[in-house]
Short mmCIF file of C-alpha atoms in Angstrom, two decimals:
data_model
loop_
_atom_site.label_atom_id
_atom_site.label_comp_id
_atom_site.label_asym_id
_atom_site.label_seq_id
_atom_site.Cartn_x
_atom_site.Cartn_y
_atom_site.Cartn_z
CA UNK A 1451 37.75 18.20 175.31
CA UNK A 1452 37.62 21.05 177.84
CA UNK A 1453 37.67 18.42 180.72
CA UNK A 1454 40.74 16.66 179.22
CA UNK A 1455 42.81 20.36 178.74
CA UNK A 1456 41.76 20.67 182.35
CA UNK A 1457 43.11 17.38 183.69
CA UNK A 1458 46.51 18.34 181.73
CA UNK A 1459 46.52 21.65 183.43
CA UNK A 1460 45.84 20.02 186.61
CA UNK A 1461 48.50 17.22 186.26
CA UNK A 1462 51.49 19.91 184.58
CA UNK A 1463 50.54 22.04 187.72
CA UNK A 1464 51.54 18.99 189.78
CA UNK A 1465 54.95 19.11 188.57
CA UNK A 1466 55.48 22.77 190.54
CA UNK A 1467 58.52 24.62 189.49
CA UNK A 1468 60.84 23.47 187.11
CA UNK A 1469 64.26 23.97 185.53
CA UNK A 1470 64.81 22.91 181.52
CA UNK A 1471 68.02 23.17 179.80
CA UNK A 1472 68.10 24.33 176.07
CA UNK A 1473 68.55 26.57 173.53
CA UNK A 1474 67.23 29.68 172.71
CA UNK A 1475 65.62 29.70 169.72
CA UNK A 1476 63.46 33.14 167.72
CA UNK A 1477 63.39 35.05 170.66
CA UNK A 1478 60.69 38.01 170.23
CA UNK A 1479 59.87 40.75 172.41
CA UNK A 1480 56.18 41.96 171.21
CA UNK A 1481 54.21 45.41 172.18
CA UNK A 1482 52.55 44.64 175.24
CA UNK A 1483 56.72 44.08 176.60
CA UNK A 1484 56.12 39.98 176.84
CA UNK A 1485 58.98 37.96 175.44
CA UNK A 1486 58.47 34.78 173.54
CA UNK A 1487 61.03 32.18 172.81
CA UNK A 1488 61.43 28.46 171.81
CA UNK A 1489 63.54 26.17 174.00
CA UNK A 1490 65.36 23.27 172.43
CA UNK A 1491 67.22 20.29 172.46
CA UNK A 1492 68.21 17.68 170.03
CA UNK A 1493 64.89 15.99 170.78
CA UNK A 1494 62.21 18.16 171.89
CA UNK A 1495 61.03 22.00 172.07
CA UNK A 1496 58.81 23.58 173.82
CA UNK A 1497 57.24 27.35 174.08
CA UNK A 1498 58.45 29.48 176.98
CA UNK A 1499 57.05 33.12 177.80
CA UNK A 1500 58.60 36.02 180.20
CA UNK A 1501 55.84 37.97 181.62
CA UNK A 1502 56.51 41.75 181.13
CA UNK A 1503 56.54 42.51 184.65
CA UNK A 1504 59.23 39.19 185.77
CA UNK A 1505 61.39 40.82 182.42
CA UNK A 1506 63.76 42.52 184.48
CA UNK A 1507 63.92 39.87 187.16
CA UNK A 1508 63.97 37.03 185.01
CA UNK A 1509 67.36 38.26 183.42
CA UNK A 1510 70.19 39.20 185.11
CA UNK A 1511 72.24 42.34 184.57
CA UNK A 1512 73.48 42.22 180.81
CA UNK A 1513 72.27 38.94 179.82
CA UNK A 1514 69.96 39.23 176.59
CA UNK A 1515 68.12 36.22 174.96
CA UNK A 1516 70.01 35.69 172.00
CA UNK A 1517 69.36 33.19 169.63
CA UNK A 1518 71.37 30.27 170.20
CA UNK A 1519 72.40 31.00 173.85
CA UNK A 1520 72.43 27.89 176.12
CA UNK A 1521 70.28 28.82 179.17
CA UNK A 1522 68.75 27.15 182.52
CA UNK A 1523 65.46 28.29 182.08
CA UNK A 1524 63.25 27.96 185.88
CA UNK A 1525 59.02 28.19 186.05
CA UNK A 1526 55.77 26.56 185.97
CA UNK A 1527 54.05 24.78 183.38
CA UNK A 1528 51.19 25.86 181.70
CA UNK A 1529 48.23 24.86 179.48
CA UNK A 1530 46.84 27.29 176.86
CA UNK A 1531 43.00 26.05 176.36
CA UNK A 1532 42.06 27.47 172.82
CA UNK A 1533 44.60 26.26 171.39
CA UNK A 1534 45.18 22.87 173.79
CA UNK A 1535 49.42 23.78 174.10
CA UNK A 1536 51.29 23.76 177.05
CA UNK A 1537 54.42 26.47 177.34
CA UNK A 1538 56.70 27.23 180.29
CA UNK A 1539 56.37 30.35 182.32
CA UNK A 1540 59.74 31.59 182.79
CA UNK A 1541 60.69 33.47 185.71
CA UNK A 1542 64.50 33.00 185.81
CA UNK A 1543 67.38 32.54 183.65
CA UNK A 1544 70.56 31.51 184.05
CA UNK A 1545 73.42 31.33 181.31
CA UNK A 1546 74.64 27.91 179.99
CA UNK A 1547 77.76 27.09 177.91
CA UNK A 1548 78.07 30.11 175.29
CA UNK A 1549 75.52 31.44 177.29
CA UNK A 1550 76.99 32.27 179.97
CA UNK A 1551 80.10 33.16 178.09
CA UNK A 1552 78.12 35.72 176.34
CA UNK A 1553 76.97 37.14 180.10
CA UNK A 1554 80.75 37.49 181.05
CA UNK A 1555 81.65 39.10 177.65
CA UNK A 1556 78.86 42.08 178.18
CA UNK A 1557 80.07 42.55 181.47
CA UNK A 1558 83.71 43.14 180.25
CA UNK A 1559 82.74 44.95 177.31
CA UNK A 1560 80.91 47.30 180.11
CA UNK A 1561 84.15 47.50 181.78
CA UNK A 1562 86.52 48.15 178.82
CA UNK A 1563 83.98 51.08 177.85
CA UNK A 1564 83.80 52.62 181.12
CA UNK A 1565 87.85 52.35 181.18
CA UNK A 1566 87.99 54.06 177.71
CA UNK A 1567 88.92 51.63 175.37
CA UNK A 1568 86.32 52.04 172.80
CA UNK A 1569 86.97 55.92 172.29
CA UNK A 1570 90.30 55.03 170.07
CA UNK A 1571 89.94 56.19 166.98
CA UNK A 1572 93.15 57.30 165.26
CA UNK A 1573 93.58 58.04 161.13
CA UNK A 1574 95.12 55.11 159.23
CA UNK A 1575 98.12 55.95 157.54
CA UNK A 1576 97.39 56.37 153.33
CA UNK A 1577 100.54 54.87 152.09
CA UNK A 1578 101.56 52.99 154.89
CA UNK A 1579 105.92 51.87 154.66
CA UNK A 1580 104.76 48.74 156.24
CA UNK A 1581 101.75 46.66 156.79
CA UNK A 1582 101.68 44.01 159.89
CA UNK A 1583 99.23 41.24 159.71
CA UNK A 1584 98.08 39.15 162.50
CA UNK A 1585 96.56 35.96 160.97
CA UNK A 1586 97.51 32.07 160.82
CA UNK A 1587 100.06 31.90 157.89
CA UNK A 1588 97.66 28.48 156.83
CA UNK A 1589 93.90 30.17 156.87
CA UNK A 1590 92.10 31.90 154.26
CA UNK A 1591 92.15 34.66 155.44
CA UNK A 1592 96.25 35.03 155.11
CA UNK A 1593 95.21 34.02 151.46
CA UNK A 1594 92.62 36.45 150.96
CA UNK A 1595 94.92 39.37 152.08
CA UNK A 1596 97.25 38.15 149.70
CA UNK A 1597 94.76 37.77 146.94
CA UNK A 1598 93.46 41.52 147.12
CA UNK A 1599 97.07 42.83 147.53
CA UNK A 1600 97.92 41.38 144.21
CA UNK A 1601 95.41 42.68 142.65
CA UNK A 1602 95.66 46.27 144.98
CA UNK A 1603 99.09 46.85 144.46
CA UNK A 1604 101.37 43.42 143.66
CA UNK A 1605 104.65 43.23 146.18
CA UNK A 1606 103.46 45.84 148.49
CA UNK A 1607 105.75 45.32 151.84
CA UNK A 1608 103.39 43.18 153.94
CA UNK A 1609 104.92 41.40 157.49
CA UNK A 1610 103.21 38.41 159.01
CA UNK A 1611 103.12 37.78 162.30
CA UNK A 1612 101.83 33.47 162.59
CA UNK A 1613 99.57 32.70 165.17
CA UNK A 1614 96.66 30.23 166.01
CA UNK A 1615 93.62 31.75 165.76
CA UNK A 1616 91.34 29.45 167.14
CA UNK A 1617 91.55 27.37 169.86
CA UNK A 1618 92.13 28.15 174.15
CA UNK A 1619 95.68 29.70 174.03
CA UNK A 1620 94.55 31.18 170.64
CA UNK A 1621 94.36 34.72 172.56
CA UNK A 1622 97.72 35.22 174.32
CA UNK A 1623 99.37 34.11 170.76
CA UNK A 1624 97.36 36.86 169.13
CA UNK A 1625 97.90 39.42 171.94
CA UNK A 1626 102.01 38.41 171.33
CA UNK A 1627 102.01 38.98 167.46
CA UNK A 1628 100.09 42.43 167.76
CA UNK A 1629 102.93 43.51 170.27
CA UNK A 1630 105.52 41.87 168.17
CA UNK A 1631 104.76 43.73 165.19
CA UNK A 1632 104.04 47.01 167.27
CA UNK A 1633 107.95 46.92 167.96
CA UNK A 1634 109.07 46.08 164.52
CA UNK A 1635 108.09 49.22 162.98
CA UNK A 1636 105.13 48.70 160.72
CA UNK A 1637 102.76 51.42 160.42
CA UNK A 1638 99.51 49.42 160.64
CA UNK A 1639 98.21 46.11 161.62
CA UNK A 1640 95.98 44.33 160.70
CA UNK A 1641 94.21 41.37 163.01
CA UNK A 1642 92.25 39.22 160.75
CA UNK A 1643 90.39 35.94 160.79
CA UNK A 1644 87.44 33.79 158.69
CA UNK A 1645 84.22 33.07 159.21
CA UNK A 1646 83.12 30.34 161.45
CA UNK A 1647 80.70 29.87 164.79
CA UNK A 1648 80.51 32.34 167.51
CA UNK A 1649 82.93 29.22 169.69
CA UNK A 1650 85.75 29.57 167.00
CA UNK A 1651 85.27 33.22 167.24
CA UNK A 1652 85.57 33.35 170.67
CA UNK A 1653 89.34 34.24 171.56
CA UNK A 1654 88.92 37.59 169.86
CA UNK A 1655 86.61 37.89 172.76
CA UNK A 1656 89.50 37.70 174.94
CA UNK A 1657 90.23 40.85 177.41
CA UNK A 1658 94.21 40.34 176.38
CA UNK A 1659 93.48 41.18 172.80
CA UNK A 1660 91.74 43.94 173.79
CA UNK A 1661 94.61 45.71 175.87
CA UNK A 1662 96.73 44.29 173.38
CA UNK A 1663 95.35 46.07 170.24
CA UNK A 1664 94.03 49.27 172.87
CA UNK A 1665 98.49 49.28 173.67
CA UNK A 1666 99.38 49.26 169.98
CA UNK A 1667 101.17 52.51 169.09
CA UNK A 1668 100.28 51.92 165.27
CA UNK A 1669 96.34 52.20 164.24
CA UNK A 1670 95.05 48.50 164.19
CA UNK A 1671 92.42 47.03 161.94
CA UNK A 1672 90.04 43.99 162.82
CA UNK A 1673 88.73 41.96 159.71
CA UNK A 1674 87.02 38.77 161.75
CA UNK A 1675 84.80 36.65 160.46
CA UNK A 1676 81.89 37.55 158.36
CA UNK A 1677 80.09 41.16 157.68
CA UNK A 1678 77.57 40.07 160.77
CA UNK A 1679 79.80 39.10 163.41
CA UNK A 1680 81.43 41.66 165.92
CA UNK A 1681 84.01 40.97 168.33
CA UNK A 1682 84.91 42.71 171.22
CA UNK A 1683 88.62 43.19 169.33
CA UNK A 1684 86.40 45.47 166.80
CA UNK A 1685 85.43 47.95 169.27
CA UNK A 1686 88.36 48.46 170.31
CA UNK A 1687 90.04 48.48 167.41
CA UNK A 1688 90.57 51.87 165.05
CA UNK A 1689 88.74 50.17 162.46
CA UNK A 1690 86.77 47.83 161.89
CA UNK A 1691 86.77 46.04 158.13
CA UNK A 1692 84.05 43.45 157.70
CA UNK A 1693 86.02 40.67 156.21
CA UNK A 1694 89.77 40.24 155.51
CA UNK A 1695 89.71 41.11 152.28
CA UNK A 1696 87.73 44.16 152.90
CA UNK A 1697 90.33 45.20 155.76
CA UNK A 1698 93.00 44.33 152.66
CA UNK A 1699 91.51 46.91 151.08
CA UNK A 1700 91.09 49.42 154.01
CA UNK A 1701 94.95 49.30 154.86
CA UNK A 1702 96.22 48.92 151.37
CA UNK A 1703 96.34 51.75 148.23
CA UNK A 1704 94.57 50.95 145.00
CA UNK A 1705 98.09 50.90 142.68
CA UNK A 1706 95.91 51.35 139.66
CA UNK A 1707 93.38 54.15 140.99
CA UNK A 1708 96.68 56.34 142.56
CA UNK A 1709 98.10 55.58 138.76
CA UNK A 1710 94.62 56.97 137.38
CA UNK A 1711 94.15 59.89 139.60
CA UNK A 1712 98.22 60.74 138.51
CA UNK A 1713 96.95 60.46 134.61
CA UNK A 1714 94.12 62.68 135.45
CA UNK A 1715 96.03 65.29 137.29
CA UNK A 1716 98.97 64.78 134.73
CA UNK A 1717 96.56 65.51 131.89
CA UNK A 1718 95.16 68.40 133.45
CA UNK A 1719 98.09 69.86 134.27
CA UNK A 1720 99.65 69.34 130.86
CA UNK A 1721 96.22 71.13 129.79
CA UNK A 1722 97.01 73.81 132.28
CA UNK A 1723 100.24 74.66 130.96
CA UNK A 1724 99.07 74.25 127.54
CA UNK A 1725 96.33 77.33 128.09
CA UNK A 1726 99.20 79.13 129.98
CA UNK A 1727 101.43 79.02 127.62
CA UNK A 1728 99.35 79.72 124.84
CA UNK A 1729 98.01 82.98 126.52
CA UNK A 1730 101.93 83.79 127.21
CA UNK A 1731 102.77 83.13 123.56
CA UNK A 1732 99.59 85.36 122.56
CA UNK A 1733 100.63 88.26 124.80
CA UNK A 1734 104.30 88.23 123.60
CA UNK A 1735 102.97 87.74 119.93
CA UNK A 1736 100.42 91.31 120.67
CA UNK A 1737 103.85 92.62 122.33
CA UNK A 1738 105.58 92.10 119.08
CA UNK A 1739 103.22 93.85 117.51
CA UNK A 1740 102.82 97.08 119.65
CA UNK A 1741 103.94 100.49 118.36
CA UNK A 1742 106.27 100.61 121.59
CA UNK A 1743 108.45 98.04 120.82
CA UNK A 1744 108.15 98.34 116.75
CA UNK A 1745 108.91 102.34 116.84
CA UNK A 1746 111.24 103.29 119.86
CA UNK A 1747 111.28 106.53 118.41
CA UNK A 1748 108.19 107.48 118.16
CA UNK A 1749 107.57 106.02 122.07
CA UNK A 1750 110.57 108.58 123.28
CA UNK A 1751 109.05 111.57 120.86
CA UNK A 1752 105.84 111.50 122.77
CA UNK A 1753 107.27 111.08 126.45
CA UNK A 1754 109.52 113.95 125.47
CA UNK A 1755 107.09 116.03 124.11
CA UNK A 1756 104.58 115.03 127.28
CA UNK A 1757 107.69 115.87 129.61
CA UNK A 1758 107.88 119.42 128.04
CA UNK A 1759 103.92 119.98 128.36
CA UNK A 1760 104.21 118.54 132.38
CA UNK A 1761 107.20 121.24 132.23
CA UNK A 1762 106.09 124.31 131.18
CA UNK A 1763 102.58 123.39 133.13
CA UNK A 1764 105.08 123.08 136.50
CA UNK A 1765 106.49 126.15 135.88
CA UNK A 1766 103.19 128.10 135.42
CA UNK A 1767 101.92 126.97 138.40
CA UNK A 1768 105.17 127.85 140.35
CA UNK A 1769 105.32 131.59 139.12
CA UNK A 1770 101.49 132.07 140.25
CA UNK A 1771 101.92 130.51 143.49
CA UNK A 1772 105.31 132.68 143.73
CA UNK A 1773 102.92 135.56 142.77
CA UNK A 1774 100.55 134.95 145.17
CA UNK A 1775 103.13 134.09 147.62
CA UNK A 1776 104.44 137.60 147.54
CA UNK A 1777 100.62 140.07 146.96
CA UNK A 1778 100.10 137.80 150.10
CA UNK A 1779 103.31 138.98 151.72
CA UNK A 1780 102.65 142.52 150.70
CA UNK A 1781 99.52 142.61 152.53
CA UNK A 1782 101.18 141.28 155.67
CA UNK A 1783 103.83 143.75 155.97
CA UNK A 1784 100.91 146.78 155.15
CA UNK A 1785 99.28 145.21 158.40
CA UNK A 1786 102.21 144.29 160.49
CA UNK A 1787 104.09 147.95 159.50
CA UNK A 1788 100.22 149.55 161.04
CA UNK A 1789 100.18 147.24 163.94
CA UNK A 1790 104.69 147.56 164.75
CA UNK A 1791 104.98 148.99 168.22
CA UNK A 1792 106.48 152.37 167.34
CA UNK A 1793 103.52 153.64 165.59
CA UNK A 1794 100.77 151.83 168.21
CA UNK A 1795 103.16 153.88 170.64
CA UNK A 1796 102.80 157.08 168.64
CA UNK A 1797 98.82 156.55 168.66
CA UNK A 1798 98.93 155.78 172.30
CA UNK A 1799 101.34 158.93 173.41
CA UNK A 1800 99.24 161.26 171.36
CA UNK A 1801 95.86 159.76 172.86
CA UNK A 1802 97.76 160.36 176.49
CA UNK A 1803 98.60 163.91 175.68
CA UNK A 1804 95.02 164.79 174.72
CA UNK A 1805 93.91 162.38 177.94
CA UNK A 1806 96.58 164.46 180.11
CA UNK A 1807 94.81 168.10 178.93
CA UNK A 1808 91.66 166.67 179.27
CA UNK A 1809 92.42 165.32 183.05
CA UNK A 1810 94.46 168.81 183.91
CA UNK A 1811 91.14 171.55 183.09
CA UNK A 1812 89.07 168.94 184.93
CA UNK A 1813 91.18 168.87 188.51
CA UNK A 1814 91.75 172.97 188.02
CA UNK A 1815 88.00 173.11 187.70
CA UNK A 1816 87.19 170.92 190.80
CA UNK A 1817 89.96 172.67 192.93
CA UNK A 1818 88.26 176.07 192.10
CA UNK A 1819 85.03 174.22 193.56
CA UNK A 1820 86.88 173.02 196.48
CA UNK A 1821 88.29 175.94 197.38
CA UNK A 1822 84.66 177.61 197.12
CA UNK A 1823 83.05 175.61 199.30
CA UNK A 1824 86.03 175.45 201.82
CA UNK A 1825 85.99 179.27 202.16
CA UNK A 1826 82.16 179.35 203.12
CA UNK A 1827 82.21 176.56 205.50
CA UNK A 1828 85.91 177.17 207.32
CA UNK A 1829 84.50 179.65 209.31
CA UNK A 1830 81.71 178.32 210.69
CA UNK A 1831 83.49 174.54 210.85
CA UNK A 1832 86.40 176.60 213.16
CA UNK A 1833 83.73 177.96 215.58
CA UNK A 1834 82.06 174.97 216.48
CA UNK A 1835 85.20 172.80 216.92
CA UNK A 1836 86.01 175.33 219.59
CA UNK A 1837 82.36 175.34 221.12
CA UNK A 1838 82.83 171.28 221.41
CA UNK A 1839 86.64 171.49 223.02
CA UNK A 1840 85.46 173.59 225.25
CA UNK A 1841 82.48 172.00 226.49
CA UNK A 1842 84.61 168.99 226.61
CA UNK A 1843 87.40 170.64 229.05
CA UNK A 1844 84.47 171.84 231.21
CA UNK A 1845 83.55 168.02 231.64
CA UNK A 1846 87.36 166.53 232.16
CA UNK A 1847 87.97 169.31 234.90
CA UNK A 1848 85.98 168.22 237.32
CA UNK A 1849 87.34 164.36 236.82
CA UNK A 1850 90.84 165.48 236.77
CA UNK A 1851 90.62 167.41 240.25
CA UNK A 1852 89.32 164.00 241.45
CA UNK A 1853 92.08 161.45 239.95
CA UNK A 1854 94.99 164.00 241.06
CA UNK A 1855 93.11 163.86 244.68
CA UNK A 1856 93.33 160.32 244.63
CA UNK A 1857 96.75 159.83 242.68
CA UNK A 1858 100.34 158.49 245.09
CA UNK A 1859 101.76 161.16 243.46
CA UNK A 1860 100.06 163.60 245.41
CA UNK A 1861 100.69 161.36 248.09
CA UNK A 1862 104.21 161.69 247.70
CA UNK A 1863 104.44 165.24 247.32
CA UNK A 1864 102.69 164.97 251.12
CA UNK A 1865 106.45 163.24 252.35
CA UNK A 1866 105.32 159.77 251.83
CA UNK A 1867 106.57 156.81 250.02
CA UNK A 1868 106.08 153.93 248.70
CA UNK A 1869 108.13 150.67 249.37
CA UNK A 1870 108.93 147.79 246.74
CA UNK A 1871 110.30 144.20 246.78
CA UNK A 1872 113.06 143.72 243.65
CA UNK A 1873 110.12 141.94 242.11
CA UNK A 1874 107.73 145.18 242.10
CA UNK A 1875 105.48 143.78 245.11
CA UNK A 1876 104.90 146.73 247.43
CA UNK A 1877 105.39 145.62 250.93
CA UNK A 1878 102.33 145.88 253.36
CA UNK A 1879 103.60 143.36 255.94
CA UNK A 1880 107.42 143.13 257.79
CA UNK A 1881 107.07 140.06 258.44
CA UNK A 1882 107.25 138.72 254.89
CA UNK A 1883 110.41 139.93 254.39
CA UNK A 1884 113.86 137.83 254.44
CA UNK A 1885 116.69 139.62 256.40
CA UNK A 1886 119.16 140.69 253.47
CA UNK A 1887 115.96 141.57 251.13
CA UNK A 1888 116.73 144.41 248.65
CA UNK A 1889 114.27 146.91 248.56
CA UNK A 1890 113.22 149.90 246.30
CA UNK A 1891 111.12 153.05 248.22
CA UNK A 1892 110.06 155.36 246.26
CA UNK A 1893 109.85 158.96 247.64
CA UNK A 1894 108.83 162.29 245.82
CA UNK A 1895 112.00 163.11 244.44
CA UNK A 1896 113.21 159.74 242.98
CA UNK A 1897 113.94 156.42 244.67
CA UNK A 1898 116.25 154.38 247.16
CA UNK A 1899 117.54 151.52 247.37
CA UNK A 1900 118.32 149.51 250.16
CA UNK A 1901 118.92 146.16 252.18
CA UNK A 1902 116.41 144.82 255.17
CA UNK A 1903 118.52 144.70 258.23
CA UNK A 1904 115.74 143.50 260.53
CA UNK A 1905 111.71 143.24 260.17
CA UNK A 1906 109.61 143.83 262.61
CA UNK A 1907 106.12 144.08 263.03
CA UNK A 1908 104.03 146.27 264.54
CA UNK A 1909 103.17 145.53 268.02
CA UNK A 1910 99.24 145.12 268.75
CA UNK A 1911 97.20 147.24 270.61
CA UNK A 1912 96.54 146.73 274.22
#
């Protein structure tokens, strides 16, 4: 047995690499990261593994084995011993049919969410004016919508707009109705469809009906197909119902549950004012019944009377705050008449008088002193003033016999003089002088005045 699972290895390994068309079918990723799949036709399958290290090579960017999915699968055979099966050891996929559809429809759903178009998500309108519908006026699903209005709330203003919802130019007919209805004013639409395979499904795949709906100025509600399939029109969509009947109900009030909730507030506020007027009713009934309203009389006797007690209690108070008022007045004018400037200027004229006696005996008393002491020393102070004059003269007379020696007075007095320029410069050389100078000598008995005629100097000895 071993040798024959051998020469099957050995023969399948002589086929080298290989590429098989089929199906995916119960595609299972375990924990070790393998994935494990059956690939199909009409008449034959056969086991295929992806290594956990060739995972992210195997598949290219997006693509996920989905069961179903048409794919070119390329590898090597192989022969599992133990158990005596062969399986084929994927390394590379490529997309097939709805396969590769499926690749191209991840790759624009990654574009319309990097662009923005799945963060839409505006409120739908509670009692919508109008309610669009995109459907084909001959599927189910127009009927189902129908069906739950009737029994939601029968006649409620509904617009179709027809189109095919199946088929290749099934898309650009759906994209046209959702724009349609955008510009005729309905509040919400609604973009609905039956069940049926993923193919039939497909033009809600389509990037125009996604723009289209992402456009709408209205919110917009996808109801496609069955509770499990999704649609690249329901992510972009502001909601996303599971079947038409359930988006029906999404877009469409419950007539009998708003008529319910209006008989439950209705009763409870009839209770409401019930309780309110019956406490009203029980306060006038206690107001009927007060002393106040039933004896007037009485009510005016006691304000009177309470009037009269505030009155006489007013006028108490006033007369001993008047009283008080004026002992505190009297005690002001005791204290201002002490401290009034004609008697502080008696007190202060008397205190100077006294101050003035006081100060007089004092300087008499210190004169008498003065005069003393003067008496004793004048004498003797008079005497040696003189002895310092005169030793003082005795010095200066020697000095002053000198300086009067010395002085041009003297020199003067002798018959000379002393000749000036205007300026004050006395003239010691002829020759400086300018002929029409004026000159000032001065002699002993004054000075003269006159005008240089001619300069000479004096001629040098031989």
């Amino acid at each position: 047995m071993g040798e024959l699972t051998a020469r099957i290895d050995a023969a399948l390994k002589r086929f080298g690499r290989v590429a098989v068309e089929g199906e995916i079918s119960r595609p299972k990723t375990v924990a070790s990261g393998h994935v494990f799949f059956t690939l199909k036709d009409a008449r034959a399958a056969i086991d295929a593994k992806i290594w956990r290290g060739q995972l992210q090579k195997a598949l290219p960017p997006g693509m996920k084995l989905e069961d179903g999915a048409r794919v070119v699968c390329h590898g090597t055979l192989d022969v599992y011993a133990p158990y005596g099966k062969h399986s084929l050891i994927v390394d590379r996929v490529e997309a097939r049919g709805i396969g590769a559809l499926l690749a191209d429809l991840e790759r624009l759903k990654a574009q319309l969410r990097e662009e923005g178009l799945f963060d839409q998500r505006r409120p739908l309108p509670r009692f919508p004016r109008m309610v669009g519908v995109v459907t084909s006026r001959d599927a189910d699903a127009w009927r189902d919508f129908l069906r739950t209005r009737s029994l939601r709330w029968a006649g409620y203003p509904v617009r179709i707009a027809h189109s095919r919802v199946q088929g290749k130019t099934a898309a650009n007919e759906i994209a046209r109705a959702i724009q349609a209805l955008d510009r005729s004013g309905v509040d919400v639409i609604v973009v609905c469809r039956g069940g049926g395979a993923i193919e039939d499904l497909w033009c809600f795949n389509e990037e125009v009906v996604a723009r289209a709906i992402h456009a709408c100025s209205v919110p917009v509600v996808t109801g496609v197909g069955h509770e499990t399939d999704t649609t690249l029109a329901d992510f972009v969509a502001d909601h996303r119902a599971h079947t038409p009947t359930d988006a029906a109900q999404t877009v469409l009030p419950d007539q009998r549950a708003i008529r319910d909730a209006i008989d439950r507030q209705s009763a409870y506020l009839g209770d409401v004012i019930e309780r309110l007027l019956a406490h009203r009713e029980e306060r006038l009934a206690r107001a009927g019944r007060s002393r106040a309203l039933n004896f007037p009389g009485v009510l005016v006797q006691e304000r009177a009377q309470r009037l009269d007690g505030l009155g006489r209690r007013a006028r108490a108070s006033l007369e001993a705050r008047i009283a008080e008022r004026a002992t505190r007045l009297e005690r002001m004018a005791s204290r201002l008449e002490r401290q009034s400037p004609l008697a502080r200027l008696a007190r202060v004229e008397e205190r100077l008088g006294a101050l003035h006696g006081r100060l007089q005996s004092h300087v008499d008393r210190r004169l008498e002193v003065a005069g003393e002491r003067l008496g004793r020393a004048g004498a003797s102070q008079v005497a040696a003033m003189e002895r310092i004059l005169e030793r003082a003269t005795r010095r200066l007379e020697p000095a002053a016999r000198t300086l009067e020696a010395v002085s041009p007075l003297a020199v003067l007095e002798r018959g000379y003089s002393i000749t000036q320029t205007a300026g004050g410069v006395v003239v010691t050389d002829p020759t400086t002088l300018a002929k029409g100078a004026v000159l000032k000598t001065i002699v002993r008995g004054g000075e003269v005045e006159s005008t240089v005629v001619e300069a000479r100097a004096k001629p040098a000895k031989e």
